[in-house]
Amino acid sequence: MSQDRFYYFDNNATTRIAPEVADAMIPFLRDGWANPSSAYRMAADVHRAVETAREQVSALIRCDPKELIFTSCGTESNNAAIHSALVTQPGRRHVITTAVEHSANINFCEYLKKQGFEVTLLPVESDGSLDLHLLEKSIRPDTAIVSVMLANNETGVLFPVEEIAAICRSKGVLCHTDAVQTPGKLSLDAKSLGVDFLSLSAHKLYAPKGIGLLYVKRRTRYQAYVIGGHQERGRRGGTENVPHIVGFGKAAEMAFAGYASEYQRVKRLRDRMESAILDQIPNSFVNGDRGNRLPNTSNIAFEFVEAEAVLMLLDQVGICASSGSACTTGSLDPSHVLTAMGLTPMRARGCVRFSLGIYNTEEDVDYVLLHLPPIIQRLRDISPLNPAHPDNDSYDIETARLKHEQDLAAATSKAE
Ligand SMILES: *Cc1c(COP(=O)(O)O)cnc(C)c1O
């Protein structure tokens, strides 16, 4: 089946670059290539463009431009925040984070443990929420930092970071939040969140991959993670990635100006799609607290099927979705987020994440609703996991795929 278009439902993995963002970048790929640190006039415009972008992004998260450090990605920002907390407080060798963080945190903490640091991974409830009492009890005199995400990339569940930061302040412990999934979708205010550090990544906001930032609250001590030149006021070495920084600034400006209403529309699309899926597909369930989620994310468990098979059949018809984090796709392990929420590995392996974005349309949702129910039905008909079909001993995805193609061909020829 040849594909003339794709239906993209994986916006938590990355987003399309907005055409306006690409247009803003191009002059700095073609002509504005001077080193922004150079002293001649040719470099002055380039330097100014970086500072304009810094203002645009600081407006988005309501902070002082001086509080921002451009980094290479969200992963670097998360690593750098935790690293700084540890090296500026050498007597404190304990880190608290949660079991549902992005691998940028989970695997960095694994590494820290190997280096002799101590890490507490806070568990979550079945709806993905945190027990703040337990969080508070886990803070020790030698705790350097508490790092909790603002919104989960797999389920969209939000953590009450403002309350968590207040707990940290009362205990004299630094607080970091990974806010990568939130800009545009929620209004962000670094100061009222009360955190010391906050991470963002441009490619989740219709800007390119390879550019992120770390907000460091004024007067919070900071030790550079990438050490070199005096760029970023001595807090990150390396010549600035000017075109990407300009693109990030443009994306932030667009988000600040207009995404609130866009995401109300996205939320209506998500809700319509989710309710229809739950109505049309028996034994399907939403993962995570439905009332306390990002407006764009829907993570759905389909009993008796394997998500990998669902995704393969969706891909055949041009629908892009995922079974959790793009960073773990390809491994057969069930999602660490869903298993932390208490799903059995088997159930966790049957979960599909649809994450919508500002470019999704009603037509896209209709297209998913046309294809998904028969795909799940087809897979359940042959699933050895399905108690209604105890005789199924083979789980042949290829047969299912061919059947689905035949069904579609028959349906199309009928329609013609
Ligand atoms: C995508 C993502 C990251 C990683 O950002 P990169 O720029 O890809 O390194 C970190 N945290 C969350 C929650 C994410 O969704």
Short mmCIF file of C-alpha atoms and ligand atoms in Angstrom, two decimals:
data_model
loop_
_atom_site.label_atom_id
_atom_site.label_comp_id
_atom_site.label_asym_id
_atom_site.label_seq_id
_atom_site.Cartn_x
_atom_site.Cartn_y
_atom_site.Cartn_z
CA MET A 1 0.00 0.00 0.00
CA SER A 2 1.69 3.17 -1.11
CA GLN A 3 1.40 6.11 1.17
CA ASP A 4 0.80 9.58 -0.13
CA ARG A 5 0.42 11.17 3.25
CA PHE A 6 1.06 10.52 6.90
CA TYR A 7 -1.22 11.07 9.85
CA TYR A 8 1.13 12.18 12.59
CA PHE A 9 0.10 11.35 16.16
CA ASP A 10 3.52 11.29 17.78
CA ASN A 11 4.02 14.91 18.78
CA ASN A 12 5.45 13.99 22.18
CA ALA A 13 8.35 12.31 20.36
CA THR A 14 9.03 15.31 18.18
CA THR A 15 7.13 17.95 16.27
CA ARG A 16 7.17 19.23 12.74
CA ILE A 17 9.18 22.45 12.34
CA ALA A 18 6.74 25.31 11.86
CA PRO A 19 7.27 26.91 8.43
CA GLU A 20 7.66 30.30 10.15
CA VAL A 21 10.43 28.83 12.31
CA ALA A 22 12.27 27.43 9.29
CA ASP A 23 11.94 30.82 7.55
CA ALA A 24 13.40 32.60 10.57
CA MET A 25 16.38 30.21 10.60
CA ILE A 26 17.36 30.31 6.95
CA PRO A 27 19.04 33.75 6.96
CA PHE A 28 21.32 32.47 9.73
CA LEU A 29 22.22 29.36 7.77
CA ARG A 30 22.99 31.33 4.61
CA ASP A 31 24.34 34.72 5.57
CA GLY A 32 24.40 35.26 9.33
CA TRP A 33 27.11 32.71 9.92
CA ALA A 34 29.59 34.90 11.83
CA ASN A 35 30.64 33.85 15.29
CA PRO A 36 28.38 35.82 17.64
CA SER A 37 31.30 36.36 20.03
CA SER A 38 33.43 38.14 17.42
CA ALA A 39 34.01 41.88 17.77
CA TYR A 40 33.42 43.12 14.21
CA ARG A 41 30.18 44.56 12.95
CA MET A 42 29.49 41.50 10.83
CA ALA A 43 29.02 39.53 14.02
CA ALA A 44 26.90 42.13 15.77
CA ASP A 45 23.66 41.19 14.00
CA VAL A 46 24.25 37.55 14.77
CA HIS A 47 24.89 38.31 18.41
CA ARG A 48 21.74 40.42 18.50
CA ALA A 49 19.69 37.58 17.00
CA VAL A 50 20.81 35.25 19.78
CA GLU A 51 19.84 37.79 22.42
CA THR A 52 16.47 38.41 20.76
CA ALA A 53 15.81 34.68 20.86
CA ARG A 54 16.81 34.62 24.51
CA GLU A 55 14.22 37.33 25.18
CA GLN A 56 11.56 35.47 23.21
CA VAL A 57 12.12 32.27 25.17
CA SER A 58 12.32 34.08 28.51
CA ALA A 59 8.96 35.73 27.74
CA LEU A 60 7.47 32.28 27.20
CA ILE A 61 8.51 31.02 30.62
CA ARG A 62 8.34 34.44 32.28
CA CYS A 63 11.88 34.76 33.52
CA ASP A 64 14.82 37.10 33.09
CA PRO A 65 16.81 36.44 29.88
CA LYS A 66 19.93 36.23 32.05
CA GLU A 67 18.47 33.16 33.73
CA LEU A 68 18.60 31.10 30.51
CA ILE A 69 21.39 28.88 29.23
CA PHE A 70 21.05 27.51 25.70
CA THR A 71 22.07 23.85 25.59
CA SER A 72 22.15 21.16 22.93
CA CYS A 73 18.95 19.38 24.04
CA GLY A 74 16.57 18.57 26.86
CA THR A 75 18.75 15.64 27.86
CA GLU A 76 21.77 17.89 28.38
CA SER A 77 19.68 20.36 30.39
CA ASN A 78 18.44 17.63 32.75
CA ASN A 79 21.95 16.18 33.15
CA ALA A 80 23.44 19.64 33.72
CA ALA A 81 20.96 20.60 36.45
CA ILE A 82 21.57 17.46 38.48
CA HIS A 83 25.31 17.63 37.86
CA SER A 84 25.46 21.23 39.07
CA ALA A 85 23.51 20.47 42.24
CA LEU A 86 25.95 17.68 43.09
CA VAL A 87 29.20 19.50 42.37
CA THR A 88 28.23 22.78 44.02
CA GLN A 89 27.24 20.90 47.20
CA PRO A 90 29.94 18.26 47.59
CA GLY A 91 28.64 17.17 50.99
CA ARG A 92 25.32 16.17 49.47
CA ARG A 93 25.39 12.94 47.50
CA HIS A 94 21.72 12.01 47.33
CA VAL A 95 19.34 12.68 44.41
CA ILE A 96 15.57 12.24 44.41
CA THR A 97 13.67 11.72 41.19
CA THR A 98 10.67 9.66 40.09
CA ALA A 99 10.27 6.25 38.53
CA VAL A 100 8.42 7.77 35.56
CA GLU A 101 10.97 10.35 34.41
CA HIS A 102 12.35 10.49 30.89
CA SER A 103 15.37 8.27 30.28
CA ALA A 104 17.40 11.54 30.30
CA ASN A 105 16.94 11.39 34.07
CA ILE A 106 16.54 7.70 34.77
CA ASN A 107 19.71 6.69 32.96
CA PHE A 108 21.75 9.64 34.24
CA CYS A 109 20.78 8.58 37.76
CA GLU A 110 21.78 5.00 36.96
CA TYR A 111 25.18 6.38 35.96
CA LEU A 112 25.39 8.45 39.16
CA LYS A 113 24.73 5.35 41.23
CA LYS A 114 27.66 3.65 39.54
CA GLN A 115 29.76 6.67 40.51
CA GLY A 116 28.81 6.13 44.16
CA PHE A 117 25.95 8.62 44.52
CA GLU A 118 22.65 7.63 46.07
CA VAL A 119 19.39 7.89 44.18
CA THR A 120 15.80 7.56 45.35
CA LEU A 121 13.30 6.80 42.58
CA LEU A 122 9.89 7.78 43.91
CA PRO A 123 7.08 5.38 42.97
CA VAL A 124 3.78 6.61 41.51
CA GLU A 125 0.15 5.66 42.11
CA SER A 126 -1.87 3.70 39.54
CA ASP A 127 -3.12 6.97 38.01
CA GLY A 128 0.46 8.17 37.59
CA SER A 129 0.34 10.66 40.47
CA LEU A 130 2.97 11.19 43.18
CA ASP A 131 2.55 10.83 46.93
CA LEU A 132 3.89 14.18 48.13
CA HIS A 133 4.03 12.99 51.71
CA LEU A 134 6.42 10.26 50.64
CA LEU A 135 8.41 12.76 48.61
CA GLU A 136 8.81 14.97 51.65
CA LYS A 137 9.81 12.01 53.83
CA SER A 138 12.44 10.98 51.29
CA ILE A 139 14.34 14.28 51.59
CA ARG A 140 17.44 13.79 53.74
CA PRO A 141 20.06 16.17 55.10
CA ASP A 142 22.38 15.02 52.30
CA THR A 143 19.83 15.40 49.49
CA ALA A 144 21.29 17.65 46.78
CA ILE A 145 18.32 17.98 44.46
CA VAL A 146 14.79 16.81 43.75
CA SER A 147 14.10 16.42 40.02
CA VAL A 148 10.49 15.87 38.95
CA MET A 149 8.91 16.31 35.54
CA LEU A 150 6.14 18.82 34.98
CA ALA A 151 4.31 16.58 32.49
CA ASN A 152 4.91 12.98 31.63
CA ASN A 153 5.79 12.33 28.01
CA GLU A 154 4.07 8.92 27.88
CA THR A 155 0.79 9.58 29.71
CA GLY A 156 0.63 13.38 29.85
CA VAL A 157 0.03 13.22 33.62
CA LEU A 158 1.02 16.45 35.40
CA PHE A 159 2.96 16.65 38.65
CA PRO A 160 2.22 19.48 41.13
CA VAL A 161 5.66 21.03 40.72
CA GLU A 162 4.72 24.26 42.46
CA GLU A 163 3.88 22.32 45.64
CA ILE A 164 6.95 20.13 45.28
CA ALA A 165 9.21 23.16 44.88
CA ALA A 166 7.69 24.67 48.02
CA ILE A 167 8.46 21.47 49.94
CA CYS A 168 12.04 21.59 48.64
CA ARG A 169 12.45 25.23 49.63
CA SER A 170 11.19 24.54 53.14
CA LYS A 171 13.81 21.79 53.41
CA GLY A 172 16.61 23.82 51.82
CA VAL A 173 16.95 21.46 48.84
CA LEU A 174 17.30 22.45 45.18
CA CYS A 175 14.46 21.58 42.82
CA HIS A 176 14.58 20.88 39.09
CA THR A 177 11.71 20.28 36.71
CA ASP A 178 11.83 18.70 33.28
CA ALA A 179 9.21 20.86 31.54
CA VAL A 180 10.05 19.63 28.05
CA GLN A 181 6.50 18.47 27.29
CA THR A 182 4.72 21.60 28.43
CA PRO A 183 5.49 24.79 26.46
CA GLY A 184 2.59 25.86 24.31
CA LYS A 185 0.38 23.26 25.97
CA LEU A 186 0.33 24.87 29.43
CA SER A 187 1.18 28.37 30.46
CA LEU A 188 4.56 28.36 32.12
CA ASP A 189 5.88 30.68 34.79
CA ALA A 190 9.28 29.71 36.10
CA LYS A 191 9.14 32.13 38.98
CA SER A 192 5.76 31.10 40.33
CA LEU A 193 6.68 27.43 39.89
CA GLY A 194 9.45 28.24 42.34
CA VAL A 195 11.99 25.81 40.92
CA ASP A 196 15.73 26.45 40.78
CA PHE A 197 16.18 24.71 37.42
CA LEU A 198 13.85 24.04 34.49
CA SER A 199 14.59 22.20 31.23
CA LEU A 200 13.07 22.76 27.79
CA SER A 201 13.75 21.32 24.36
CA ALA A 202 12.88 23.16 21.15
CA HIS A 203 11.94 20.13 19.07
CA LYS A 204 8.85 19.48 21.17
CA LEU A 205 7.72 23.02 20.26
CA TYR A 206 7.74 23.05 16.42
CA ALA A 207 11.42 24.01 16.27
CA PRO A 208 14.46 21.91 15.33
CA LYS A 209 16.12 19.10 17.25
CA GLY A 210 19.47 19.78 18.87
CA ILE A 211 18.65 22.89 20.84
CA GLY A 212 17.40 23.12 24.40
CA LEU A 213 17.70 25.31 27.40
CA LEU A 214 18.21 25.28 31.09
CA TYR A 215 16.65 27.96 33.26
CA VAL A 216 18.74 28.63 36.35
CA LYS A 217 17.03 30.84 38.89
CA ARG A 218 18.94 34.01 39.75
CA ARG A 219 21.32 33.48 42.65
CA THR A 220 21.19 29.67 42.36
CA ARG A 221 24.77 28.47 42.24
CA TYR A 222 25.66 26.91 38.93
CA GLN A 223 28.61 24.86 37.76
CA ALA A 224 28.95 24.44 33.99
CA TYR A 225 28.47 20.95 32.59
CA VAL A 226 30.02 21.64 29.17
CA ILE A 227 33.22 23.46 30.01
CA GLY A 228 35.05 25.62 27.50
CA GLY A 229 34.73 29.19 26.25
CA HIS A 230 32.95 32.04 27.94
CA GLN A 231 29.70 31.59 25.99
CA GLU A 232 26.41 31.78 27.87
CA ARG A 233 28.09 33.98 30.47
CA GLY A 234 30.57 31.27 31.25
CA ARG A 235 27.90 28.70 31.98
CA ARG A 236 28.17 26.63 28.80
CA GLY A 237 31.15 26.44 26.51
CA GLY A 238 30.79 25.94 22.79
CA THR A 239 30.02 28.39 19.98
CA GLU A 240 26.32 29.16 19.98
CA ASN A 241 24.12 27.17 17.60
CA VAL A 242 22.80 30.38 16.12
CA PRO A 243 20.25 29.18 13.51
CA HIS A 244 18.72 26.77 15.99
CA ILE A 245 18.64 29.35 18.75
CA VAL A 246 16.88 31.76 16.37
CA GLY A 247 14.39 29.02 15.48
CA PHE A 248 13.78 28.26 19.14
CA GLY A 249 13.12 31.96 19.75
CA LYS A 250 10.63 32.15 16.91
CA ALA A 251 8.83 29.02 18.12
CA ALA A 252 8.65 30.48 21.63
CA GLU A 253 7.26 33.73 20.28
CA MET A 254 4.58 31.86 18.34
CA ALA A 255 3.68 29.73 21.34
CA PHE A 256 3.42 32.77 23.57
CA ALA A 257 1.29 34.67 21.08
CA GLY A 258 -1.17 32.05 20.08
CA TYR A 259 -1.03 28.44 21.18
CA ALA A 260 -3.49 28.70 24.07
CA SER A 261 -6.46 28.58 21.72
CA GLU A 262 -4.70 26.05 19.47
CA TYR A 263 -4.35 23.64 22.34
CA GLN A 264 -8.00 24.10 23.32
CA ARG A 265 -8.78 22.87 19.85
CA VAL A 266 -6.22 20.06 20.19
CA LYS A 267 -7.80 19.03 23.50
CA ARG A 268 -11.24 18.82 21.88
CA LEU A 269 -9.76 16.64 19.11
CA ARG A 270 -7.98 14.43 21.64
CA ASP A 271 -11.12 14.05 23.74
CA ARG A 272 -13.29 13.21 20.75
CA MET A 273 -10.78 10.66 19.52
CA GLU A 274 -10.31 9.09 22.93
CA SER A 275 -14.04 8.79 23.71
CA ALA A 276 -14.73 7.28 20.31
CA ILE A 277 -11.92 4.75 20.75
CA LEU A 278 -13.17 3.74 24.18
CA ASP A 279 -16.74 3.48 22.82
CA GLN A 280 -15.86 1.48 19.76
CA ILE A 281 -13.19 -0.80 21.16
CA PRO A 282 -14.16 -2.96 24.13
CA ASN A 283 -11.52 -3.72 26.75
CA SER A 284 -9.66 -0.50 26.16
CA PHE A 285 -8.64 1.84 28.96
CA VAL A 286 -6.95 5.19 29.36
CA ASN A 287 -3.67 5.20 31.30
CA GLY A 288 -3.16 8.06 33.73
CA ASP A 289 -5.36 10.57 35.50
CA ARG A 290 -7.70 11.83 32.76
CA GLY A 291 -8.50 15.00 34.68
CA ASN A 292 -4.90 16.03 35.24
CA ARG A 293 -3.18 15.60 31.91
CA LEU A 294 -1.66 17.49 29.04
CA PRO A 295 -4.34 18.49 26.51
CA ASN A 296 -2.75 16.51 23.66
CA THR A 297 -1.84 13.09 25.02
CA SER A 298 -3.87 9.89 25.06
CA ASN A 299 -2.25 6.66 26.21
CA ILE A 300 -4.59 3.72 25.73
CA ALA A 301 -4.32 0.12 26.82
CA PHE A 302 -5.84 -2.44 24.44
CA GLU A 303 -6.20 -5.79 26.11
CA PHE A 304 -5.10 -8.96 24.33
CA VAL A 305 -2.91 -7.26 21.72
CA GLU A 306 0.71 -6.23 21.41
CA ALA A 307 1.27 -2.53 20.81
CA GLU A 308 4.10 -3.30 18.39
CA ALA A 309 1.64 -5.15 16.15
CA VAL A 310 -0.92 -2.35 16.39
CA LEU A 311 1.74 0.21 15.48
CA MET A 312 2.90 -1.82 12.53
CA LEU A 313 -0.62 -2.05 11.13
CA LEU A 314 -1.24 1.64 11.80
CA ASP A 315 2.00 2.43 9.99
CA GLN A 316 0.76 0.46 6.98
CA VAL A 317 -2.03 2.99 6.59
CA GLY A 318 0.19 5.99 7.31
CA ILE A 319 -0.68 6.58 10.96
CA CYS A 320 2.31 7.44 13.16
CA ALA A 321 1.84 6.67 16.86
CA SER A 322 4.04 5.07 19.45
CA SER A 323 4.15 2.68 22.34
CA GLY A 324 5.68 5.18 24.72
CA SER A 325 8.93 6.97 24.53
CA ALA A 326 10.75 7.12 21.21
CA CYS A 327 13.90 6.55 23.21
CA THR A 328 12.82 3.05 24.17
CA THR A 329 11.15 1.98 20.93
CA GLY A 330 12.88 -1.03 19.55
CA SER A 331 13.50 -2.57 22.92
CA LEU A 332 11.02 -5.26 23.90
CA ASP A 333 10.86 -4.09 27.50
CA PRO A 334 7.48 -2.72 28.47
CA SER A 335 7.40 0.99 29.30
CA HIS A 336 8.99 1.83 32.66
CA VAL A 337 6.33 4.50 33.12
CA LEU A 338 3.41 2.13 32.72
CA THR A 339 4.96 -0.61 34.82
CA ALA A 340 5.67 1.99 37.56
CA MET A 341 1.92 2.72 37.46
CA GLY A 342 1.33 -0.94 38.27
CA LEU A 343 0.39 -2.30 34.87
CA THR A 344 1.48 -5.87 34.39
CA PRO A 345 4.19 -6.21 31.74
CA MET A 346 1.67 -7.94 29.50
CA ARG A 347 -0.85 -5.12 29.79
CA ALA A 348 1.85 -2.50 29.42
CA ARG A 349 2.90 -4.10 26.15
CA GLY A 350 -0.61 -3.46 24.78
CA CYS A 351 -0.54 0.32 25.21
CA VAL A 352 -0.43 2.87 22.43
CA ARG A 353 0.26 6.57 22.84
CA PHE A 354 -1.40 9.09 20.56
CA SER A 355 0.03 12.57 21.00
CA LEU A 356 -1.60 15.32 19.00
CA GLY A 357 -0.23 18.68 17.92
CA ILE A 358 -1.30 21.95 16.40
CA TYR A 359 -1.18 20.55 12.87
CA ASN A 360 -3.68 17.76 13.54
CA THR A 361 -7.13 18.14 12.02
CA GLU A 362 -10.61 16.66 12.49
CA GLU A 363 -9.93 14.68 9.33
CA ASP A 364 -6.83 13.11 10.92
CA VAL A 365 -8.92 11.96 13.87
CA ASP A 366 -11.62 10.56 11.58
CA TYR A 367 -8.92 8.64 9.74
CA VAL A 368 -7.67 7.03 12.97
CA LEU A 369 -11.23 6.19 13.99
CA LEU A 370 -11.76 4.54 10.62
CA HIS A 371 -8.70 2.32 10.89
CA LEU A 372 -7.98 1.61 14.54
CA PRO A 373 -11.07 -0.40 15.58
CA PRO A 374 -10.77 -2.97 12.77
CA ILE A 375 -7.01 -3.26 13.36
CA ILE A 376 -7.53 -4.06 17.03
CA GLN A 377 -10.33 -6.47 16.13
CA ARG A 378 -8.19 -8.21 13.55
CA LEU A 379 -5.33 -8.65 16.00
CA ARG A 380 -7.62 -9.87 18.76
CA ASP A 381 -9.13 -12.44 16.42
CA ILE A 382 -5.76 -14.10 16.13
CA SER A 383 -4.34 -13.27 19.55
CA PRO A 384 -3.25 -16.09 21.83
CA LEU A 385 -3.76 -13.58 24.66
CA ASN A 386 -7.45 -13.35 23.91
CA PRO A 387 -9.50 -15.65 26.18
CA ALA A 388 -12.26 -15.59 23.56
CA HIS A 389 -9.92 -17.43 21.21
CA PRO A 390 -8.14 -19.98 23.35
CA ASP A 391 -7.08 -22.00 20.30
CA ASN A 392 -4.89 -19.28 18.84
CA ASP A 393 -1.40 -20.54 19.22
CA SER A 394 0.26 -18.44 16.59
CA TYR A 395 0.45 -14.70 16.58
CA ASP A 396 1.05 -13.94 12.98
CA ILE A 397 1.28 -10.24 12.32
CA GLU A 398 1.89 -10.72 8.64
CA THR A 399 -1.43 -12.54 8.20
CA ALA A 400 -3.19 -9.79 10.07
CA ARG A 401 -1.55 -7.15 7.94
CA LEU A 402 -2.57 -8.87 4.71
CA LYS A 403 -6.12 -9.34 5.93
CA HIS A 404 -6.35 -5.69 6.85
CA GLU A 405 -5.13 -4.67 3.40
CA GLN A 406 -7.71 -6.93 1.75
CA ASP A 407 -10.47 -5.52 3.95
CA LEU A 408 -9.44 -2.00 3.06
CA ALA A 409 -9.26 -2.79 -0.65
CA ALA A 410 -12.74 -4.31 -0.46
CA ALA A 411 -14.06 -1.31 1.46
CA THR A 412 -12.54 1.15 -1.01
CA SER A 413 -13.82 -0.65 -4.08
CA LYS A 414 -17.28 -0.71 -2.50
CA ALA A 415 -17.06 3.01 -1.88
CA GLU A 416 -16.09 3.73 -5.48
C1 LIG B 1 11.93 14.63 24.60
C2 LIG B 1 12.08 14.73 26.09
C3 LIG B 1 13.35 14.91 26.66
C4 LIG B 1 14.61 14.90 25.85
O1 LIG B 1 14.78 16.03 25.05
P1 LIG B 1 15.92 15.95 23.90
O2 LIG B 1 15.99 17.36 23.39
O3 LIG B 1 15.40 15.00 22.90
O4 LIG B 1 17.15 15.51 24.56
C5 LIG B 1 13.43 15.03 28.02
N1 LIG B 1 12.33 14.97 28.78
C6 LIG B 1 11.10 14.81 28.28
C7 LIG B 1 9.91 14.78 29.18
C8 LIG B 1 10.94 14.67 26.90
O5 LIG B 1 9.71 14.49 26.40
#
